Amino acid sequence: MELTYYADFAVRLVNTEEPLRGEDRLTSVDTVRELLGANLQTARRASDADVTRLRGVRTRLRAVFTAAAEHDEVRAVDLLNALLMEYPCSPQVAGHDYRDEQGNPKWHMHLAENAASAGAGYTAMAAIGLAFSLTDLGVDRLGICQADPCRNAYLDTSTNRSRRYCSDRCATRANVAAYRARKRLESGRTADSAQPATEATER
């Protein structure tokens, strides 16, 4: 498993909150277990303390994405490095779960689940995955959705680095809003241009 896979851990954690809508889905141990997904060993260790810990980490990860979206690369890297130092991880070579056609192990990098708590383990995986994505793809691949009121984080994996929204749904909504705004502006201009002619006729 490539370590960049773990970058999705960061995206999923940040997107448990929609600040402009006042919504927060990270409210219980069950939510933490849902975030951990297939990491059953770590999920079993989740506790109420992990909810609080991950909420704090979520704020810090959102700051990384926000700094990147604002083209402040140095700040984004500094914030991410602080998380990496606080939540170290242990990469290992693994192959027991993946086999090639001949039955031989397909060796890959994997993160060992040996953190002191489920929240710390999740954070370590999220931070290292984001770090590998950032260094492999570039800081400008980290973004915050530009469709109001959405402020979801995303990783831009497009070939032309053109992504601005977290999903097709948000892209469609933003395009429709922009179209309607243009139509309103055009209607306003048409009304303004017709007004002088009407006043001249009345005189």
mmCIF file of C-alpha atoms in Angstrom:
data_model
loop_
_atom_site.group_PDB
_atom_site.id
_atom_site.type_symbol
_atom_site.label_atom_id
_atom_site.label_comp_id
_atom_site.label_asym_id
_atom_site.label_seq_id
_atom_site.Cartn_x
_atom_site.Cartn_y
_atom_site.Cartn_z
ATOM 1 C CA MET A 1 0.000 0.000 0.000
ATOM 2 C CA GLU A 2 1.488 3.350 -1.000
ATOM 3 C CA LEU A 3 1.757 5.843 1.843
ATOM 4 C CA THR A 4 -0.045 8.496 -0.207
ATOM 5 C CA TYR A 5 -3.162 6.382 0.384
ATOM 6 C CA TYR A 6 -3.215 7.668 3.942
ATOM 7 C CA ALA A 7 -3.691 11.265 2.765
ATOM 8 C CA ASP A 8 -7.365 10.419 2.461
ATOM 9 C CA PHE A 9 -7.387 10.010 6.246
ATOM 10 C CA ALA A 10 -6.634 13.738 6.528
ATOM 11 C CA VAL A 11 -9.329 14.690 4.021
ATOM 12 C CA ARG A 12 -11.970 12.524 5.706
ATOM 13 C CA LEU A 13 -11.171 13.904 9.157
ATOM 14 C CA VAL A 14 -11.300 17.550 8.046
ATOM 15 C CA ASN A 15 -14.582 16.942 6.258
ATOM 16 C CA THR A 16 -16.347 15.661 9.380
ATOM 17 C CA GLU A 17 -17.059 19.340 10.048
ATOM 18 C CA GLU A 18 -18.854 21.929 7.922
ATOM 19 C CA PRO A 19 -18.045 25.160 9.780
ATOM 20 C CA LEU A 20 -20.164 27.530 7.696
ATOM 21 C CA ARG A 21 -23.199 25.307 8.204
ATOM 22 C CA GLY A 22 -22.458 24.745 11.890
ATOM 23 C CA GLU A 23 -22.412 20.968 11.408
ATOM 24 C CA ASP A 24 -20.070 18.548 13.171
ATOM 25 C CA ARG A 25 -20.249 14.787 12.661
ATOM 26 C CA LEU A 26 -17.296 13.957 14.925
ATOM 27 C CA THR A 27 -19.372 13.516 18.067
ATOM 28 C CA SER A 28 -18.906 9.934 19.235
ATOM 29 C CA VAL A 29 -16.623 6.922 19.451
ATOM 30 C CA ASP A 30 -18.655 5.361 16.659
ATOM 31 C CA THR A 31 -17.627 8.237 14.389
ATOM 32 C CA VAL A 32 -13.972 7.587 15.222
ATOM 33 C CA ARG A 33 -14.418 3.905 14.408
ATOM 34 C CA GLU A 34 -16.098 4.831 11.143
ATOM 35 C CA LEU A 35 -13.100 7.012 10.245
ATOM 36 C CA LEU A 36 -10.717 4.163 10.977
ATOM 37 C CA GLY A 37 -12.702 1.860 8.711
ATOM 38 C CA ALA A 38 -10.797 -1.326 7.966
ATOM 39 C CA ASN A 39 -8.219 -0.651 10.702
ATOM 40 C CA LEU A 40 -10.108 -2.918 13.079
ATOM 41 C CA GLN A 41 -7.288 -3.366 15.566
ATOM 42 C CA THR A 42 -7.063 0.395 16.127
ATOM 43 C CA ALA A 43 -10.831 0.904 15.961
ATOM 44 C CA ARG A 44 -11.397 -1.449 18.897
ATOM 45 C CA ARG A 45 -9.216 0.827 21.044
ATOM 46 C CA ALA A 46 -11.183 4.005 20.279
ATOM 47 C CA SER A 47 -12.462 5.962 23.278
ATOM 48 C CA ASP A 48 -14.169 9.244 24.149
ATOM 49 C CA ALA A 49 -10.736 10.839 24.554
ATOM 50 C CA ASP A 50 -10.069 10.173 20.878
ATOM 51 C CA VAL A 51 -13.094 12.272 19.896
ATOM 52 C CA THR A 52 -11.594 15.294 21.666
ATOM 53 C CA ARG A 53 -8.105 14.591 20.345
ATOM 54 C CA LEU A 54 -9.256 14.226 16.744
ATOM 55 C CA ARG A 55 -11.309 17.415 16.904
ATOM 56 C CA GLY A 56 -8.143 19.292 17.812
ATOM 57 C CA VAL A 57 -6.187 17.558 15.058
ATOM 58 C CA ARG A 58 -8.985 18.329 12.597
ATOM 59 C CA THR A 59 -8.577 22.054 13.251
ATOM 60 C CA ARG A 60 -4.837 21.790 12.653
ATOM 61 C CA LEU A 61 -5.247 19.780 9.452
ATOM 62 C CA ARG A 62 -7.822 22.255 8.134
ATOM 63 C CA ALA A 63 -5.234 24.981 8.731
ATOM 64 C CA VAL A 64 -2.788 23.046 6.517
ATOM 65 C CA PHE A 65 -5.326 22.825 3.678
ATOM 66 C CA THR A 66 -6.325 26.476 4.123
ATOM 67 C CA ALA A 67 -2.718 27.683 4.017
ATOM 68 C CA ALA A 68 -2.131 25.632 0.859
ATOM 69 C CA ALA A 69 -5.307 27.015 -0.747
ATOM 70 C CA GLU A 70 -4.101 30.538 0.059
ATOM 71 C CA HIS A 71 -0.739 29.736 -1.618
ATOM 72 C CA ASP A 72 1.148 30.026 1.674
ATOM 73 C CA GLU A 73 3.332 26.979 1.094
ATOM 74 C CA VAL A 74 5.794 27.613 3.916
ATOM 75 C CA ARG A 75 3.023 27.913 6.497
ATOM 76 C CA ALA A 76 1.315 24.759 5.206
ATOM 77 C CA VAL A 77 4.558 22.796 5.468
ATOM 78 C CA ASP A 78 5.379 24.184 8.928
ATOM 79 C CA LEU A 79 1.939 23.236 10.240
ATOM 80 C CA LEU A 80 2.218 19.743 8.787
ATOM 81 C CA ASN A 81 5.741 19.262 10.137
ATOM 82 C CA ALA A 82 4.492 20.142 13.623
ATOM 83 C CA LEU A 83 1.948 17.317 13.378
ATOM 84 C CA LEU A 84 4.564 14.883 12.060
ATOM 85 C CA MET A 85 6.846 15.636 15.004
ATOM 86 C CA GLU A 86 4.044 15.296 17.543
ATOM 87 C CA TYR A 87 2.577 12.133 16.005
ATOM 88 C CA PRO A 88 5.429 9.971 14.657
ATOM 89 C CA CYS A 89 4.689 6.744 12.826
ATOM 90 C CA SER A 90 6.506 3.525 11.999
ATOM 91 C CA PRO A 91 6.566 2.617 8.293
ATOM 92 C CA GLN A 92 7.103 -1.071 7.607
ATOM 93 C CA VAL A 93 7.485 -3.244 4.533
ATOM 94 C CA ALA A 94 4.481 -5.580 4.311
ATOM 95 C CA GLY A 95 3.129 -8.103 1.842
ATOM 96 C CA HIS A 96 1.038 -10.620 3.737
ATOM 97 C CA ASP A 97 -2.295 -9.278 2.454
ATOM 98 C CA TYR A 98 -1.365 -8.898 -1.208
ATOM 99 C CA ARG A 99 -0.139 -11.622 -3.575
ATOM 100 C CA ASP A 100 0.814 -11.600 -7.234
ATOM 101 C CA GLU A 101 -0.394 -14.187 -9.778
ATOM 102 C CA GLN A 102 2.269 -16.656 -8.668
ATOM 103 C CA GLY A 103 1.281 -16.306 -5.010
ATOM 104 C CA ASN A 104 4.370 -14.330 -4.052
ATOM 105 C CA PRO A 105 4.017 -11.376 -1.639
ATOM 106 C CA LYS A 106 3.555 -7.965 -3.281
ATOM 107 C CA TRP A 107 5.814 -5.910 -1.057
ATOM 108 C CA HIS A 108 4.618 -2.435 -0.199
ATOM 109 C CA MET A 109 4.945 0.233 2.460
ATOM 110 C CA HIS A 110 2.508 0.034 5.350
ATOM 111 C CA LEU A 111 2.122 1.980 8.599
ATOM 112 C CA ALA A 112 2.344 -0.043 11.788
ATOM 113 C CA GLU A 113 -0.552 0.480 14.186
ATOM 114 C CA ASN A 114 1.447 0.905 17.382
ATOM 115 C CA ALA A 115 0.400 4.366 18.585
ATOM 116 C CA ALA A 116 -0.634 4.970 22.196
ATOM 117 C CA SER A 117 -4.279 5.588 21.240
ATOM 118 C CA ALA A 118 -6.635 5.231 18.292
ATOM 119 C CA GLY A 119 -6.700 9.006 17.801
ATOM 120 C CA ALA A 120 -2.905 9.254 17.833
ATOM 121 C CA GLY A 121 -2.652 6.376 15.365
ATOM 122 C CA TYR A 122 -5.162 7.954 13.023
ATOM 123 C CA THR A 123 -3.362 11.295 13.204
ATOM 124 C CA ALA A 124 0.018 9.729 12.469
ATOM 125 C CA MET A 125 -1.372 7.986 9.384
ATOM 126 C CA ALA A 126 -3.170 11.115 8.185
ATOM 127 C CA ALA A 127 -0.123 13.333 8.645
ATOM 128 C CA ILE A 128 2.374 11.029 6.926
ATOM 129 C CA GLY A 129 -0.019 10.382 4.043
ATOM 130 C CA LEU A 130 -0.565 14.100 3.563
ATOM 131 C CA ALA A 131 3.181 14.692 3.750
ATOM 132 C CA PHE A 132 3.883 12.156 0.996
ATOM 133 C CA SER A 133 1.110 13.612 -1.178
ATOM 134 C CA LEU A 134 2.395 17.131 -0.627
ATOM 135 C CA THR A 135 5.961 16.252 -1.554
ATOM 136 C CA ASP A 136 4.987 14.001 -4.486
ATOM 137 C CA LEU A 137 2.283 16.192 -6.029
ATOM 138 C CA GLY A 138 2.967 19.690 -4.707
ATOM 139 C CA VAL A 139 1.457 21.926 -2.043
ATOM 140 C CA ASP A 140 -0.931 23.423 -4.594
ATOM 141 C CA ARG A 141 -2.712 20.050 -4.801
ATOM 142 C CA LEU A 142 -4.229 20.635 -1.361
ATOM 143 C CA GLY A 143 -7.407 22.683 -1.588
ATOM 144 C CA ILE A 144 -10.541 23.964 0.093
ATOM 145 C CA CYS A 145 -13.795 23.763 -1.884
ATOM 146 C CA GLN A 146 -14.764 27.145 -3.381
ATOM 147 C CA ALA A 147 -18.482 26.410 -3.580
ATOM 148 C CA ASP A 148 -20.369 28.329 -0.882
ATOM 149 C CA PRO A 149 -21.124 27.354 1.814
ATOM 150 C CA CYS A 150 -19.024 24.193 1.434
ATOM 151 C CA ARG A 151 -15.523 24.311 2.852
ATOM 152 C CA ASN A 152 -14.529 20.682 2.426
ATOM 153 C CA ALA A 153 -10.888 19.809 1.952
ATOM 154 C CA TYR A 154 -9.724 17.872 -1.102
ATOM 155 C CA LEU A 155 -6.615 16.592 -2.869
ATOM 156 C CA ASP A 156 -6.347 17.673 -6.496
ATOM 157 C CA THR A 157 -5.192 14.699 -8.555
ATOM 158 C CA SER A 158 -6.260 16.169 -11.900
ATOM 159 C CA THR A 159 -3.661 16.211 -14.674
ATOM 160 C CA ASN A 160 -3.898 19.976 -15.221
ATOM 161 C CA ARG A 161 -4.092 21.084 -11.565
ATOM 162 C CA SER A 162 -7.435 22.747 -12.228
ATOM 163 C CA ARG A 163 -9.646 21.379 -9.475
ATOM 164 C CA ARG A 164 -11.530 23.988 -7.423
ATOM 165 C CA TYR A 165 -14.289 21.943 -5.817
ATOM 166 C CA CYS A 166 -14.468 18.924 -3.534
ATOM 167 C CA SER A 167 -17.023 17.083 -5.669
ATOM 168 C CA ASP A 168 -18.973 17.133 -8.934
ATOM 169 C CA ARG A 169 -22.023 18.159 -6.921
ATOM 170 C CA CYS A 170 -20.313 21.307 -5.615
ATOM 171 C CA ALA A 171 -18.898 22.095 -9.070
ATOM 172 C CA THR A 172 -22.381 21.867 -10.597
ATOM 173 C CA ARG A 173 -23.904 23.998 -7.845
ATOM 174 C CA ALA A 174 -21.221 26.675 -8.261
ATOM 175 C CA ASN A 175 -21.621 26.715 -12.055
ATOM 176 C CA VAL A 176 -25.399 27.077 -11.778
ATOM 177 C CA ALA A 177 -25.002 29.913 -9.257
ATOM 178 C CA ALA A 178 -22.517 31.687 -11.528
ATOM 179 C CA TYR A 179 -24.853 31.281 -14.522
ATOM 180 C CA ARG A 180 -27.789 32.731 -12.600
ATOM 181 C CA ALA A 181 -25.678 35.639 -11.389
ATOM 182 C CA ARG A 182 -24.648 36.427 -14.976
ATOM 183 C CA LYS A 183 -28.292 36.306 -16.089
ATOM 184 C CA ARG A 184 -29.329 38.681 -13.294
ATOM 185 C CA LEU A 185 -26.540 41.063 -14.267
ATOM 186 C CA GLU A 186 -27.535 40.943 -17.926
ATOM 187 C CA SER A 187 -31.189 41.563 -17.029
ATOM 188 C CA GLY A 188 -30.162 44.546 -14.911
ATOM 189 C CA ARG A 189 -28.136 46.023 -17.742
ATOM 190 C CA THR A 190 -31.024 45.562 -20.172
ATOM 191 C CA ALA A 191 -33.401 47.346 -17.792
ATOM 192 C CA ASP A 192 -30.922 50.199 -17.267
ATOM 193 C CA SER A 193 -30.407 50.699 -20.996
ATOM 194 C CA ALA A 194 -34.174 50.798 -21.593
ATOM 195 C CA GLN A 195 -34.823 53.383 -18.874
ATOM 196 C CA PRO A 196 -33.459 56.510 -20.646
ATOM 197 C CA ALA A 197 -35.507 55.755 -23.773
ATOM 198 C CA THR A 198 -38.668 55.472 -21.694
ATOM 199 C CA GLU A 199 -37.984 58.770 -19.927
ATOM 200 C CA ALA A 200 -37.356 60.534 -23.264
ATOM 201 C CA THR A 201 -40.689 59.253 -24.606
ATOM 202 C CA GLU A 202 -42.569 60.544 -21.555
ATOM 203 C CA ARG A 203 -41.136 64.038 -22.016
#
